[in-house]
Amino acid sequence: MDNLRKTVDKKLKEQNKDLFESKIVMFWNFAKNNKNWWIISVIVFIIFFFLQFINIPLLNFISIKEDTVKSLIENRTTNIVTLISVTFAVIGFLIANLAIKDSYTYNILFKKSSFFPVVYFALSLIVMFILLSTLKDSFLPIYNARTLIVGSFLLICVIFCVGYLFTQLVKFTNHKHILKLTKNEFLKEAKENLKIIGRKQLSEKIVNELGFSKFSNFRYSPYVKADFRVPKGHIIISDVKINKLTELSSSIHSKEEILINNVRLYKEVNADDSFFYVAPNNIIKHKKLLKKLNSCIVTSDKPIKFNFESKNYIIQKLNENIKMNNEKNVEEYFDILFEAFKLQQDFKI
């Protein structure tokens, strides 16, 4: 595993078991992300048009007459369009009746409910039925029939998913439920911030343990930097090939010959940066080695920043309730802040 990020996360997880989510939760959060809509669409497309090529007994059990299949396709297309139209109307009504109406609450609603996956599932199925309706004269009747059966099962799945979405949205009319989700989101935010801190500190510690001497501008002996070409737009160190760096470190006889300059995860970089320095008289000698050392550094154009959105929201709500002398809500928001403080106190590196 030549990956400093994974090595660091493994050590952090050993010390802080509650800091990382399970793979199931990570997958579900990934699916609920509105940026991943295309994955749901691709899955629906594959199931809709290709599942019938697999010998499934249930598909063989149901039969549809060839002379009725085309009209049934049109009916199913109309059914799902009507269903989604009514669904959006009900969703709009439920969202309009949220217990707390502000941008943060709406953000929590879309993030924590199954809103995006269900909507993308339903819209993708509409597109599939429209495609089938358009191409039905180009397909064999048996293919149309089996595709219609698969589509009908998917339509039933959509109905169940919409029902589940409604039960989730109804909960958002309850102030306590929103407060609970706000607490969970704040704790998740705090954990992500702690992970950033842990990755920075622990990665630097691991690299320092390799034995490289540290570069300093206050050294008496002159050192020159080994050229490192930062790809255009890249702004941070996203990873380090730690196994390769360890191997190269062990091959250096004198650690004073090559110095290292604060190599750690998420360090900000620019075009003028260098991570390794060498004495002027050793540049030619270590030219190949320096190139290999530089190849251990992996950069990225995606910034890693601390997130305080939930914290700022809770503090804002706390101040509002203090002004209104709402002791119950003040106590609830203080409890949330205390849990985050306790999480920070228990954090180990």
Short mmCIF file of C-alpha atoms in Angstrom, two decimals:
data_model
loop_
_atom_site.label_atom_id
_atom_site.label_comp_id
_atom_site.label_asym_id
_atom_site.label_seq_id
_atom_site.Cartn_x
_atom_site.Cartn_y
_atom_site.Cartn_z
CA MET A 1 0.00 0.00 0.00
CA ASP A 2 2.22 2.82 -1.31
CA ASN A 3 -0.15 5.47 -0.09
CA LEU A 4 0.53 7.82 2.82
CA ARG A 5 -3.12 8.90 3.02
CA LYS A 6 -4.31 5.32 3.64
CA THR A 7 -1.48 4.68 6.11
CA VAL A 8 -2.43 7.80 8.07
CA ASP A 9 -6.15 6.96 8.02
CA LYS A 10 -5.42 3.46 9.29
CA LYS A 11 -3.48 4.85 12.25
CA LEU A 12 -6.15 7.47 12.96
CA LYS A 13 -8.87 4.81 12.87
CA GLU A 14 -6.96 2.68 15.39
CA GLN A 15 -6.91 5.60 17.83
CA ASN A 16 -10.33 7.07 16.97
CA LYS A 17 -12.78 4.33 15.97
CA ASP A 18 -15.81 6.64 15.74
CA LEU A 19 -14.05 9.12 13.45
CA PHE A 20 -14.70 7.17 10.24
CA GLU A 21 -18.03 6.09 8.77
CA SER A 22 -18.80 2.53 7.73
CA LYS A 23 -18.57 1.60 4.05
CA ILE A 24 -22.36 1.24 3.85
CA VAL A 25 -22.89 4.78 5.17
CA MET A 26 -20.22 6.10 2.81
CA PHE A 27 -21.91 4.40 -0.15
CA TRP A 28 -25.33 5.77 0.82
CA ASN A 29 -23.91 9.29 1.22
CA PHE A 30 -22.27 8.90 -2.18
CA ALA A 31 -25.59 7.88 -3.72
CA LYS A 32 -27.40 10.83 -2.11
CA ASN A 33 -24.91 13.33 -3.52
CA ASN A 34 -26.63 15.28 -6.30
CA LYS A 35 -23.36 15.32 -8.29
CA ASN A 36 -23.61 11.56 -8.81
CA TRP A 37 -26.96 11.61 -10.64
CA TRP A 38 -25.44 10.02 -13.74
CA ILE A 39 -24.60 6.80 -11.84
CA ILE A 40 -28.28 6.23 -11.01
CA SER A 41 -29.25 6.98 -14.62
CA VAL A 42 -26.69 4.49 -15.97
CA ILE A 43 -27.86 1.77 -13.56
CA VAL A 44 -31.52 2.31 -14.53
CA PHE A 45 -30.59 2.24 -18.23
CA ILE A 46 -28.69 -1.06 -17.87
CA ILE A 47 -31.46 -2.72 -15.86
CA PHE A 48 -34.23 -1.41 -18.11
CA PHE A 49 -32.78 -2.42 -21.47
CA PHE A 50 -30.48 -5.34 -20.67
CA LEU A 51 -31.96 -7.28 -17.72
CA GLN A 52 -34.26 -9.23 -20.05
CA PHE A 53 -31.24 -10.90 -21.65
CA ILE A 54 -30.68 -12.74 -18.36
CA ASN A 55 -32.80 -15.84 -17.85
CA ILE A 56 -34.96 -14.73 -14.90
CA PRO A 57 -37.91 -17.08 -14.13
CA LEU A 58 -40.17 -14.20 -13.10
CA LEU A 59 -39.79 -12.55 -16.51
CA ASN A 60 -40.59 -15.86 -18.22
CA PHE A 61 -43.63 -16.45 -16.00
CA ILE A 62 -45.40 -13.25 -17.08
CA SER A 63 -46.60 -13.14 -20.68
CA ILE A 64 -47.91 -10.22 -22.73
CA LYS A 65 -49.69 -10.57 -26.05
CA GLU A 66 -47.89 -9.09 -29.02
CA ASP A 67 -50.94 -7.12 -30.18
CA THR A 68 -51.27 -5.31 -26.82
CA VAL A 69 -47.64 -4.66 -25.92
CA LYS A 70 -47.36 -1.36 -27.81
CA SER A 71 -50.47 0.11 -26.21
CA LEU A 72 -49.28 -1.04 -22.77
CA ILE A 73 -45.95 0.73 -23.33
CA GLU A 74 -47.82 3.97 -24.04
CA ASN A 75 -49.99 3.47 -20.94
CA ARG A 76 -46.99 2.82 -18.67
CA THR A 77 -45.27 5.92 -20.02
CA THR A 78 -48.35 7.99 -19.22
CA ASN A 79 -48.66 6.35 -15.77
CA ILE A 80 -45.14 7.21 -14.66
CA VAL A 81 -45.31 10.79 -15.99
CA THR A 82 -48.56 11.32 -14.05
CA LEU A 83 -47.08 9.70 -10.93
CA ILE A 84 -44.01 11.94 -10.96
CA SER A 85 -46.12 15.06 -11.57
CA VAL A 86 -48.25 14.31 -8.50
CA THR A 87 -45.14 13.40 -6.51
CA PHE A 88 -43.47 16.74 -7.20
CA ALA A 89 -46.64 18.57 -6.17
CA VAL A 90 -46.75 16.73 -2.82
CA ILE A 91 -43.01 17.24 -2.28
CA GLY A 92 -43.44 20.97 -2.89
CA PHE A 93 -46.24 21.08 -0.30
CA LEU A 94 -44.17 19.23 2.32
CA ILE A 95 -41.12 21.42 1.76
CA ALA A 96 -43.30 24.52 2.12
CA ASN A 97 -44.33 23.30 5.59
CA LEU A 98 -40.88 22.72 7.11
CA ALA A 99 -40.64 23.35 10.85
CA ILE A 100 -37.65 25.66 10.31
CA LYS A 101 -37.42 27.58 7.05
CA ASP A 102 -33.87 28.70 6.28
CA SER A 103 -31.17 27.85 3.76
CA TYR A 104 -29.33 25.53 6.16
CA THR A 105 -32.48 23.48 6.84
CA TYR A 106 -33.17 23.11 3.13
CA ASN A 107 -29.57 21.99 2.66
CA ILE A 108 -29.99 19.38 5.41
CA LEU A 109 -33.24 18.18 3.84
CA PHE A 110 -31.68 17.53 0.45
CA LYS A 111 -28.52 16.06 1.96
CA LYS A 112 -30.05 13.76 4.58
CA SER A 113 -33.21 12.60 2.83
CA SER A 114 -33.33 10.29 -0.17
CA PHE A 115 -34.68 13.19 -2.25
CA PHE A 116 -32.04 13.22 -5.00
CA PRO A 117 -31.72 9.43 -5.50
CA VAL A 118 -35.51 8.99 -5.72
CA VAL A 119 -35.99 11.94 -8.07
CA TYR A 120 -33.15 10.82 -10.34
CA PHE A 121 -34.48 7.24 -10.28
CA ALA A 122 -37.97 8.40 -11.27
CA LEU A 123 -36.78 10.84 -13.95
CA SER A 124 -34.42 8.23 -15.41
CA LEU A 125 -37.28 5.74 -15.62
CA ILE A 126 -39.42 8.33 -17.44
CA VAL A 127 -36.63 8.79 -19.99
CA MET A 128 -36.32 5.01 -20.42
CA PHE A 129 -40.05 4.62 -21.09
CA ILE A 130 -39.98 7.52 -23.56
CA LEU A 131 -37.07 5.85 -25.37
CA LEU A 132 -38.91 2.52 -25.41
CA SER A 133 -42.07 4.22 -26.67
CA THR A 134 -40.09 5.91 -29.45
CA LEU A 135 -38.17 2.78 -30.48
CA LYS A 136 -40.90 0.16 -29.98
CA ASP A 137 -41.47 -0.24 -33.73
CA SER A 138 -37.75 -0.95 -34.21
CA PHE A 139 -37.63 -3.75 -31.63
CA LEU A 140 -38.97 -7.29 -31.80
CA PRO A 141 -42.32 -7.80 -29.99
CA ILE A 142 -40.72 -10.27 -27.53
CA TYR A 143 -38.06 -7.70 -26.63
CA ASN A 144 -40.70 -4.98 -26.16
CA ALA A 145 -42.72 -7.30 -23.91
CA ARG A 146 -39.81 -8.30 -21.68
CA THR A 147 -38.57 -4.70 -21.46
CA LEU A 148 -42.07 -3.60 -20.47
CA ILE A 149 -42.14 -6.20 -17.68
CA VAL A 150 -38.79 -4.99 -16.35
CA GLY A 151 -39.97 -1.39 -16.59
CA SER A 152 -43.18 -2.24 -14.71
CA PHE A 153 -41.17 -3.76 -11.85
CA LEU A 154 -38.98 -0.64 -11.77
CA LEU A 155 -42.14 1.47 -11.68
CA ILE A 156 -43.31 -0.46 -8.61
CA CYS A 157 -39.89 0.20 -7.04
CA VAL A 158 -40.30 3.92 -7.77
CA ILE A 159 -43.68 3.92 -5.99
CA PHE A 160 -42.14 2.36 -2.87
CA CYS A 161 -39.21 4.79 -3.02
CA VAL A 162 -41.56 7.76 -3.33
CA GLY A 163 -43.53 6.49 -0.33
CA TYR A 164 -40.30 6.20 1.68
CA LEU A 165 -39.33 9.73 0.60
CA PHE A 166 -42.68 11.07 1.80
CA THR A 167 -42.17 9.52 5.25
CA GLN A 168 -38.76 11.22 5.43
CA LEU A 169 -40.07 14.63 4.35
CA VAL A 170 -42.95 14.50 6.85
CA LYS A 171 -40.37 14.23 9.65
CA PHE A 172 -38.96 17.61 8.61
CA THR A 173 -42.15 19.27 9.83
CA ASN A 174 -40.98 18.28 13.34
CA HIS A 175 -38.57 20.70 15.04
CA LYS A 176 -36.94 17.96 17.13
CA HIS A 177 -36.13 15.88 14.06
CA ILE A 178 -34.44 18.85 12.35
CA LEU A 179 -32.47 19.56 15.54
CA LYS A 180 -31.33 15.93 15.65
CA LEU A 181 -30.16 16.06 12.02
CA THR A 182 -28.43 19.38 12.68
CA LYS A 183 -26.56 17.78 15.56
CA ASN A 184 -25.53 14.79 13.42
CA GLU A 185 -24.39 17.06 10.60
CA PHE A 186 -22.39 19.23 13.03
CA LEU A 187 -20.66 16.20 14.55
CA LYS A 188 -19.91 14.88 11.06
CA GLU A 189 -18.45 18.26 10.15
CA ALA A 190 -16.33 18.27 13.33
CA LYS A 191 -15.04 14.76 12.53
CA GLU A 192 -14.05 15.80 9.01
CA ASN A 193 -12.16 18.80 10.40
CA LEU A 194 -10.40 16.57 12.93
CA LYS A 195 -9.45 14.19 10.12
CA ILE A 196 -7.81 17.06 8.25
CA ILE A 197 -5.85 18.05 11.37
CA GLY A 198 -4.87 14.44 12.05
CA ARG A 199 -3.78 13.80 8.46
CA LYS A 200 -1.62 16.91 8.43
CA GLN A 201 0.13 16.22 11.73
CA LEU A 202 0.48 12.45 11.46
CA SER A 203 1.66 12.52 7.83
CA GLU A 204 4.39 15.03 8.70
CA LYS A 205 5.42 12.88 11.66
CA ILE A 206 5.66 9.73 9.49
CA VAL A 207 7.76 11.52 6.84
CA ASN A 208 10.05 13.02 9.50
CA GLU A 209 10.68 9.54 10.92
CA LEU A 210 12.38 8.58 7.64
CA GLY A 211 15.47 10.41 8.88
CA PHE A 212 15.77 13.24 6.38
CA SER A 213 17.37 16.40 7.74
CA LYS A 214 15.01 19.36 7.65
CA PHE A 215 15.65 22.27 5.34
CA SER A 216 15.86 25.71 6.92
CA ASN A 217 16.57 29.12 5.43
CA PHE A 218 18.80 29.81 8.43
CA ARG A 219 21.33 27.08 7.63
CA TYR A 220 24.90 28.29 7.27
CA SER A 221 25.72 25.94 4.41
CA PRO A 222 24.05 26.86 1.09
CA TYR A 223 21.54 24.42 -0.38
CA VAL A 224 19.70 24.67 -3.67
CA LYS A 225 16.24 23.31 -4.37
CA ALA A 226 15.58 20.30 -6.54
CA ASP A 227 13.24 21.36 -9.33
CA PHE A 228 9.68 20.16 -8.83
CA ARG A 229 7.17 20.90 -11.54
CA VAL A 230 3.78 21.53 -10.01
CA PRO A 231 1.09 20.67 -12.61
CA LYS A 232 -0.95 23.65 -13.73
CA GLY A 233 -3.75 24.41 -11.30
CA HIS A 234 -2.51 22.03 -8.60
CA ILE A 235 -2.49 23.65 -5.17
CA ILE A 236 -1.93 20.98 -2.48
CA ILE A 237 -0.06 17.77 -1.71
CA SER A 238 -2.82 15.16 -1.88
CA ASP A 239 -0.67 12.09 -1.19
CA VAL A 240 2.86 10.74 -0.88
CA LYS A 241 4.19 7.43 -2.19
CA ILE A 242 5.48 6.55 1.24
CA ASN A 243 6.91 3.09 0.47
CA LYS A 244 8.94 4.44 -2.42
CA LEU A 245 10.09 7.41 -0.33
CA THR A 246 11.12 5.07 2.51
CA GLU A 247 13.11 2.91 0.10
CA LEU A 248 14.89 5.93 -1.39
CA SER A 249 15.60 7.32 2.07
CA SER A 250 17.33 4.11 3.13
CA SER A 251 19.57 4.29 0.04
CA ILE A 252 20.98 7.70 1.05
CA HIS A 253 24.20 7.22 3.03
CA SER A 254 24.28 10.68 4.58
CA LYS A 255 20.95 12.32 5.36
CA GLU A 256 22.70 15.70 5.37
CA GLU A 257 23.26 15.42 1.62
CA ILE A 258 19.56 15.85 0.84
CA LEU A 259 17.20 17.94 2.96
CA ILE A 260 13.41 17.78 3.06
CA ASN A 261 11.07 20.74 3.35
CA ASN A 262 7.84 20.11 5.28
CA VAL A 263 6.33 17.29 3.24
CA ARG A 264 2.87 16.47 4.59
CA LEU A 265 -0.66 15.91 3.39
CA TYR A 266 -2.70 18.96 2.35
CA LYS A 267 0.29 21.29 2.31
CA GLU A 268 -0.39 24.18 -0.05
CA VAL A 269 1.99 24.36 -3.01
CA ASN A 270 2.76 26.73 -5.85
CA ALA A 271 4.97 26.79 -8.93
CA ASP A 272 8.01 28.02 -6.96
CA ASP A 273 7.87 25.31 -4.29
CA SER A 274 10.42 22.56 -3.81
CA PHE A 275 10.38 19.69 -1.33
CA PHE A 276 13.98 18.50 -1.49
CA TYR A 277 17.21 20.50 -1.27
CA VAL A 278 20.78 19.50 -2.05
CA ALA A 279 24.27 21.00 -1.68
CA PRO A 280 25.41 22.70 -4.93
CA ASN A 281 28.32 20.32 -5.40
CA ASN A 282 25.97 17.28 -5.19
CA ILE A 283 23.41 18.33 -7.81
CA ILE A 284 24.87 16.23 -10.61
CA LYS A 285 25.62 13.33 -8.27
CA HIS A 286 22.03 13.10 -7.02
CA LYS A 287 20.21 14.19 -10.18
CA LYS A 288 18.47 10.84 -10.74
CA LEU A 289 17.78 10.38 -7.03
CA LEU A 290 16.18 13.82 -6.75
CA LYS A 291 13.95 13.03 -9.72
CA LYS A 292 12.81 9.83 -8.01
CA LEU A 293 12.22 11.69 -4.73
CA ASN A 294 10.10 14.30 -6.48
CA SER A 295 8.05 11.54 -8.12
CA CYS A 296 6.94 10.46 -4.63
CA ILE A 297 4.96 13.68 -4.19
CA VAL A 298 1.38 13.61 -5.51
CA THR A 299 -0.39 16.94 -5.95
CA SER A 300 -4.01 17.85 -6.64
CA ASP A 301 -6.10 20.75 -7.89
CA LYS A 302 -8.83 20.09 -5.32
CA PRO A 303 -8.51 22.27 -2.20
CA ILE A 304 -8.97 20.79 1.26
CA LYS A 305 -10.51 23.30 3.65
CA PHE A 306 -12.04 23.27 7.09
CA ASN A 307 -15.83 23.48 7.09
CA PHE A 308 -17.64 25.47 9.79
CA GLU A 309 -21.08 25.84 8.20
CA SER A 310 -22.92 23.78 10.83
CA LYS A 311 -20.96 25.32 13.70
CA ASN A 312 -21.75 28.85 12.52
CA TYR A 313 -25.43 27.94 12.09
CA ILE A 314 -25.68 26.48 15.61
CA ILE A 315 -23.96 29.52 17.15
CA GLN A 316 -26.30 31.78 15.20
CA LYS A 317 -29.36 29.86 16.45
CA LEU A 318 -27.95 29.84 19.97
CA ASN A 319 -27.60 33.64 19.96
CA GLU A 320 -31.11 34.05 18.53
CA ASN A 321 -32.64 31.88 21.26
CA ILE A 322 -30.65 33.64 23.98
CA LYS A 323 -32.12 36.96 22.83
CA MET A 324 -35.63 35.42 22.85
CA ASN A 325 -35.03 33.87 26.32
CA ASN A 326 -35.91 30.44 24.96
CA GLU A 327 -34.15 28.42 27.66
CA LYS A 328 -35.12 25.00 26.28
CA ASN A 329 -33.63 25.64 22.83
CA VAL A 330 -30.57 27.32 24.35
CA GLU A 331 -29.91 24.22 26.42
CA GLU A 332 -30.31 21.96 23.37
CA TYR A 333 -27.83 23.98 21.29
CA PHE A 334 -25.36 24.08 24.19
CA ASP A 335 -25.59 20.28 24.44
CA ILE A 336 -24.72 19.97 20.75
CA LEU A 337 -21.68 22.24 21.15
CA PHE A 338 -20.58 20.29 24.22
CA GLU A 339 -20.68 16.99 22.30
CA ALA A 340 -18.43 18.48 19.64
CA PHE A 341 -16.08 19.75 22.35
CA LYS A 342 -15.99 16.28 23.93
CA LEU A 343 -15.25 14.76 20.50
CA GLN A 344 -12.32 17.13 20.13
CA GLN A 345 -11.02 16.32 23.62
CA ASP A 346 -11.12 12.57 22.92
CA PHE A 347 -9.32 12.93 19.59
CA LYS A 348 -5.93 11.17 19.55
CA ILE A 349 -3.05 11.24 17.08
#
